[in-house]
Coordinates of C-alpha atoms in Angstrom, one line a residue:
X204 CA 57.5 124.2 71.1
X205 CA 61.1 123.5 71.9
X206 CA 62.1 120.7 74.2
X207 CA 65.5 120.3 75.9
X208 CA 66.9 116.8 75.3
X209 CA 65.8 114.9 78.5
X210 CA 68.2 112.9 80.7
X211 CA 65.6 112.0 83.3
X212 CA 63.3 109.0 83.6
X213 CA 61.1 108.3 80.6
X214 CA 58.1 108.2 83.0
X215 CA 58.3 112.0 83.3
X216 CA 57.1 112.3 79.7
X217 CA 53.9 110.3 80.2
X218 CA 50.6 112.2 80.1
X219 CA 47.5 110.5 81.5
X220 CA 44.6 110.2 79.1
X221 CA 42.2 110.7 81.9
X222 CA 42.2 113.5 84.5
X223 CA 43.3 111.4 87.5
X224 CA 46.3 111.3 89.8
X225 CA 49.4 109.5 88.6
X226 CA 52.3 107.8 90.2
X227 CA 55.4 105.9 89.1
X228 CA 54.2 102.8 90.8
X229 CA 52.8 99.8 88.8
X230 CA 51.1 98.5 91.9
X231 CA 47.6 99.9 92.3
X232 CA 47.9 99.7 96.1
X233 CA 50.5 102.4 95.9
X234 CA 48.2 104.8 94.2
X235 CA 46.7 105.3 90.7
X236 CA 48.9 104.0 88.0
X237 CA 50.0 105.3 84.7
X238 CA 48.2 102.7 82.6
X239 CA 46.9 104.1 79.3
X240 CA 49.1 107.2 79.6
X241 CA 50.9 108.2 76.5
X242 CA 54.5 109.4 76.2
X243 CA 54.5 112.7 74.3
X244 CA 57.9 112.1 72.8
X245 CA 56.4 110.3 69.7
X246 CA 55.1 113.7 68.6
X247 CA 58.5 115.5 68.9
X248 CA 60.6 116.1 65.9
X249 CA 64.3 117.0 65.6
X250 CA 63.3 120.7 65.1
X251 CA 61.7 120.7 68.6
X252 CA 64.8 119.4 70.4
X253 CA 67.4 121.7 71.8
X254 CA 70.4 119.9 73.2
X255 CA 72.0 121.7 76.1
X256 CA 75.6 122.9 75.6
X257 CA 78.2 122.1 78.3
X258 CA 78.0 125.7 79.5
X259 CA 74.2 125.5 79.9
X260 CA 74.5 122.2 81.8
X261 CA 77.1 123.8 84.0
X262 CA 74.8 126.7 84.8
X263 CA 71.8 124.4 85.5
X264 CA 73.7 122.3 88.1
X265 CA 73.4 123.4 91.7
X266 CA 76.8 123.8 93.4
X267 CA 76.0 123.1 97.1
X268 CA 79.5 123.9 98.1
X269 CA 78.9 127.4 96.8
X270 CA 75.5 127.5 98.6
X271 CA 77.2 126.5 101.8
X272 CA 79.7 129.4 101.3
X273 CA 76.8 131.7 100.6
X274 CA 75.3 130.8 104.0
X275 CA 78.6 131.5 105.7
X276 CA 78.8 134.8 103.8
X277 CA 75.3 135.7 104.8
X278 CA 76.0 135.1 108.4
X279 CA 79.1 137.3 108.2
X280 CA 77.0 139.9 106.4
X281 CA 74.4 139.9 109.2
X282 CA 77.1 140.3 111.8
X283 CA 78.8 143.2 109.9
X284 CA 75.5 144.9 109.3
X285 CA 74.5 144.6 112.9
X286 CA 77.7 146.2 114.1
X287 CA 77.3 149.2 111.8
X288 CA 75.7 152.4 113.0
X289 CA 73.5 153.5 110.2
X290 CA 70.6 155.1 112.1
X291 CA 70.0 158.8 111.7
X292 CA 67.0 159.2 114.0
X293 CA 64.8 157.1 116.3
X294 CA 61.2 158.0 116.9
X295 CA 59.6 157.3 120.3
X296 CA 55.9 157.6 121.3
X297 CA 55.0 157.2 125.0
X298 CA 58.6 155.9 125.6
X299 CA 58.3 153.1 123.0
X300 CA 60.4 153.0 119.9
X301 CA 57.9 153.3 117.0
X302 CA 60.3 153.8 114.1
X303 CA 63.7 154.8 112.9
X304 CA 65.3 156.5 109.9
X305 CA 68.7 155.6 108.4
X306 CA 71.2 157.9 106.9
X307 CA 70.6 156.3 103.4
X308 CA 66.9 157.3 103.6
X309 CA 65.6 153.9 104.4
X310 CA 63.2 153.5 107.4
X311 CA 60.9 151.3 109.3
X312 CA 57.9 152.4 111.3
X313 CA 54.8 151.1 112.9
X314 CA 51.3 152.3 111.8
X315 CA 51.0 156.0 111.9
X316 CA 54.7 156.6 112.2
X317 CA 55.5 155.0 108.9
X318 CA 53.6 157.8 107.1
X319 CA 55.5 160.4 109.0
X320 CA 58.8 158.8 108.1
X321 CA 57.8 158.7 104.4
X322 CA 56.8 162.4 104.5
X323 CA 60.2 163.4 106.0
X324 CA 61.9 162.5 102.8
X325 CA 64.9 161.1 104.7
X326 CA 65.6 164.4 106.6
X327 CA 65.9 163.9 110.3
X328 CA 65.0 167.5 111.1
X329 CA 61.9 167.3 109.0
X330 CA 61.0 164.1 110.8
X331 CA 61.5 165.8 114.2
X332 CA 59.2 168.6 113.2
X333 CA 56.5 166.2 111.9
X334 CA 56.6 164.2 115.1
X335 CA 56.3 167.3 117.3
X336 CA 53.3 168.4 115.2
X337 CA 51.5 165.1 115.5
X338 CA 52.7 164.0 119.0
X339 CA 53.3 167.3 120.8
X340 CA 53.1 165.8 124.3
X341 CA 54.2 162.2 124.0
X342 CA 56.4 162.0 120.9
X343 CA 60.2 162.5 120.6
X344 CA 62.9 162.1 118.0
X345 CA 66.6 161.5 118.8
X346 CA 68.9 162.5 116.0
X347 CA 72.4 161.0 115.4
X348 CA 75.4 161.9 113.3
X349 CA 76.6 159.3 110.9
X350 CA 78.3 156.5 112.8
X351 CA 77.6 158.0 116.2
X352 CA 74.3 156.4 117.0
X353 CA 73.4 152.9 118.3
X354 CA 74.4 150.0 116.2
X355 CA 71.9 148.4 113.8
X356 CA 71.7 145.4 116.1
X357 CA 70.8 147.6 119.0
X358 CA 68.2 149.5 117.0
X359 CA 66.7 146.2 115.8
X360 CA 66.3 145.0 119.4
X361 CA 64.8 148.3 120.5
X362 CA 62.3 148.3 117.7
X363 CA 61.5 144.5 117.6
X364 CA 61.9 143.8 121.3
X365 CA 63.9 140.6 120.6
X366 CA 67.5 139.6 120.3
X367 CA 69.3 140.4 117.1
X368 CA 71.7 137.4 117.7
X369 CA 68.7 135.1 118.0
X370 CA 67.1 136.5 114.8
X371 CA 70.3 135.9 112.8
X372 CA 70.7 132.4 114.2
X373 CA 67.0 131.6 113.3
X374 CA 67.5 133.0 109.7
X375 CA 70.7 131.0 109.2
X376 CA 69.2 127.8 110.6
X377 CA 66.1 128.1 108.4
X378 CA 68.4 128.5 105.3
X379 CA 70.5 125.5 106.4
X380 CA 67.3 123.4 106.8
X381 CA 66.1 124.4 103.4
X382 CA 69.5 123.5 101.9
X383 CA 69.5 120.1 103.6
X384 CA 66.0 119.4 102.4
X385 CA 66.9 120.4 98.9
X386 CA 70.0 118.2 99.0
X387 CA 68.0 115.3 100.3
X388 CA 65.4 115.8 97.5
X389 CA 68.2 115.8 94.9
X390 CA 69.8 112.7 96.4
X391 CA 66.5 110.8 96.4
X392 CA 65.9 111.8 92.8
X393 CA 69.4 110.6 91.8
X394 CA 68.8 107.3 93.6
X395 CA 65.5 106.8 91.7
X396 CA 67.1 107.8 88.5
X397 CA 70.0 105.3 89.0
X398 CA 67.6 102.5 90.0
X399 CA 65.6 103.2 86.9
X400 CA 68.6 103.3 84.6
X401 CA 70.2 100.2 86.0
X402 CA 67.1 98.0 85.7
X403 CA 67.8 94.9 83.6
X404 CA 66.1 94.8 80.2
X405 CA 64.9 91.3 79.6
X406 CA 63.8 92.0 76.0
X407 CA 65.6 94.2 73.4
X408 CA 63.8 95.1 70.1
X409 CA 65.5 95.7 66.8
X410 CA 64.3 96.8 63.3
X411 CA 66.9 95.5 61.0
X412 CA 70.2 96.4 62.6
X413 CA 68.8 99.3 64.6
X414 CA 68.1 98.7 68.3
X415 CA 64.9 100.7 68.9
X416 CA 63.8 99.8 72.5
X417 CA 63.7 97.4 75.4
X418 CA 61.4 96.1 78.1
X419 CA 62.1 95.3 81.7
X420 CA 60.7 92.5 84.0
X421 CA 57.8 94.7 85.1
X422 CA 56.6 95.1 81.5
X423 CA 57.7 98.7 81.0
X424 CA 58.6 99.4 77.4
X425 CA 61.4 101.9 76.9
X426 CA 61.4 103.2 73.3
X427 CA 64.3 105.4 72.2
X428 CA 64.6 108.2 69.6
X429 CA 66.0 105.6 67.1
X430 CA 62.5 104.3 66.5
X431 CA 61.3 107.7 65.6
X432 CA 64.2 108.1 63.2
X433 CA 63.5 104.8 61.5
X434 CA 59.8 105.7 61.2
X435 CA 60.6 109.0 59.6
X436 CA 63.1 107.4 57.2
X437 CA 60.3 105.0 56.1
X438 CA 57.7 107.8 55.9
X439 CA 55.6 106.1 58.6
X440 CA 53.1 108.4 60.3
X441 CA 54.0 109.3 63.9
X442 CA 50.3 108.6 64.8
X443 CA 50.8 104.9 64.0
X444 CA 53.4 104.8 66.8
X445 CA 51.1 106.0 69.5
X446 CA 50.2 102.5 70.8
X447 CA 53.9 101.8 71.4
X448 CA 54.1 104.9 73.5
X449 CA 51.0 104.2 75.5
X450 CA 51.9 102.5 78.8
X451 CA 50.4 99.1 79.5
X452 CA 52.3 96.7 81.8
X453 CA 50.1 93.8 80.7
X454 CA 51.8 93.6 77.2
X455 CA 54.4 90.9 76.7
X456 CA 57.5 91.2 74.5
X457 CA 55.7 89.1 72.0
X458 CA 52.8 91.6 72.0
X459 CA 55.2 94.5 71.3
X460 CA 57.0 92.5 68.6
X461 CA 53.6 92.0 66.9
X462 CA 52.8 95.7 67.2
X463 CA 56.2 96.7 65.7
X464 CA 55.8 94.1 62.9
X465 CA 52.4 95.5 62.0
X466 CA 54.0 98.9 61.5
X467 CA 57.5 98.2 60.2
X468 CA 57.3 94.7 58.6
X469 CA 59.1 91.4 58.9
X470 CA 62.6 92.7 59.8
X471 CA 61.5 93.3 63.4
X472 CA 63.4 91.1 65.9
X473 CA 63.4 90.6 69.6
X474 CA 66.2 89.2 71.8
X475 CA 65.2 87.9 75.2
X476 CA 67.5 87.7 78.3
X477 CA 67.5 86.3 81.8
X478 CA 67.5 89.1 84.3
X479 CA 70.9 88.3 85.6
X480 CA 72.6 88.5 82.2
X481 CA 70.4 91.2 80.7
X482 CA 71.8 94.6 79.6
X483 CA 70.8 97.6 81.8
X484 CA 68.4 100.3 80.6
X485 CA 71.2 102.8 80.3
X486 CA 73.2 100.4 78.2
X487 CA 70.3 99.9 75.8
X488 CA 69.6 103.6 75.6
X489 CA 73.1 104.3 74.3
X490 CA 72.1 102.2 71.3
X491 CA 68.6 103.6 70.9
X492 CA 69.4 107.3 71.0
X493 CA 71.0 108.5 67.8

């Protein structure tokens, strides 16, 4: 197992001990909570962690300016494609366009005609012969030289009985809506991340000189990788740390200090703050992550 070093909320690494729905909310009225869920990070060693390079991070980030450009390019491509005349033959049955063949061998056809188009192997004359054999009285094939037939947009409208311009507009608008929705989702995620990281930490825990974690006003304990490093240096089993990585908003800072003391001994200290003067979660994390 290899884990990319996470930058997102610590909540994301919690796994519920029971098979029930989970939510980030502490309040039960907002849905099932994460109480008694365990953060899997206490099982992860240095060998399991892959830290992304700057180039990997660059690749993983969505460039919405480029995406906007791609939409503009796609619209341009649709218009250019529509103005081209790629059709080599159009098949009609009972006066209705039932299929067409392009000079590059691609084709579209309705049921029955599609098989004939495939059997023609991209040859308009073979197509003409096959249609005459199957539809001797009501079928016809009109053949065109390269660039001399109707435009692709005109063929689209004949075959689909709808406006090519409207089709392109709907496709572009659908893509724009998807882009806007994705951007909104990312913005919401960033706001939640910022809110989480800027939460004041009213208790900061130390083992000797090492800051190993903190707790906010809601009772959420945020333990950093430094605690794991200290535990490994002291040959303390990771399993002993599991209670510290099991979410329980009812624990106080004194409770967590007692749990840390039972594992690490008397050099555990806790510093408590008023919310207005407390360090943020992100500030504490810079000290807890080696």
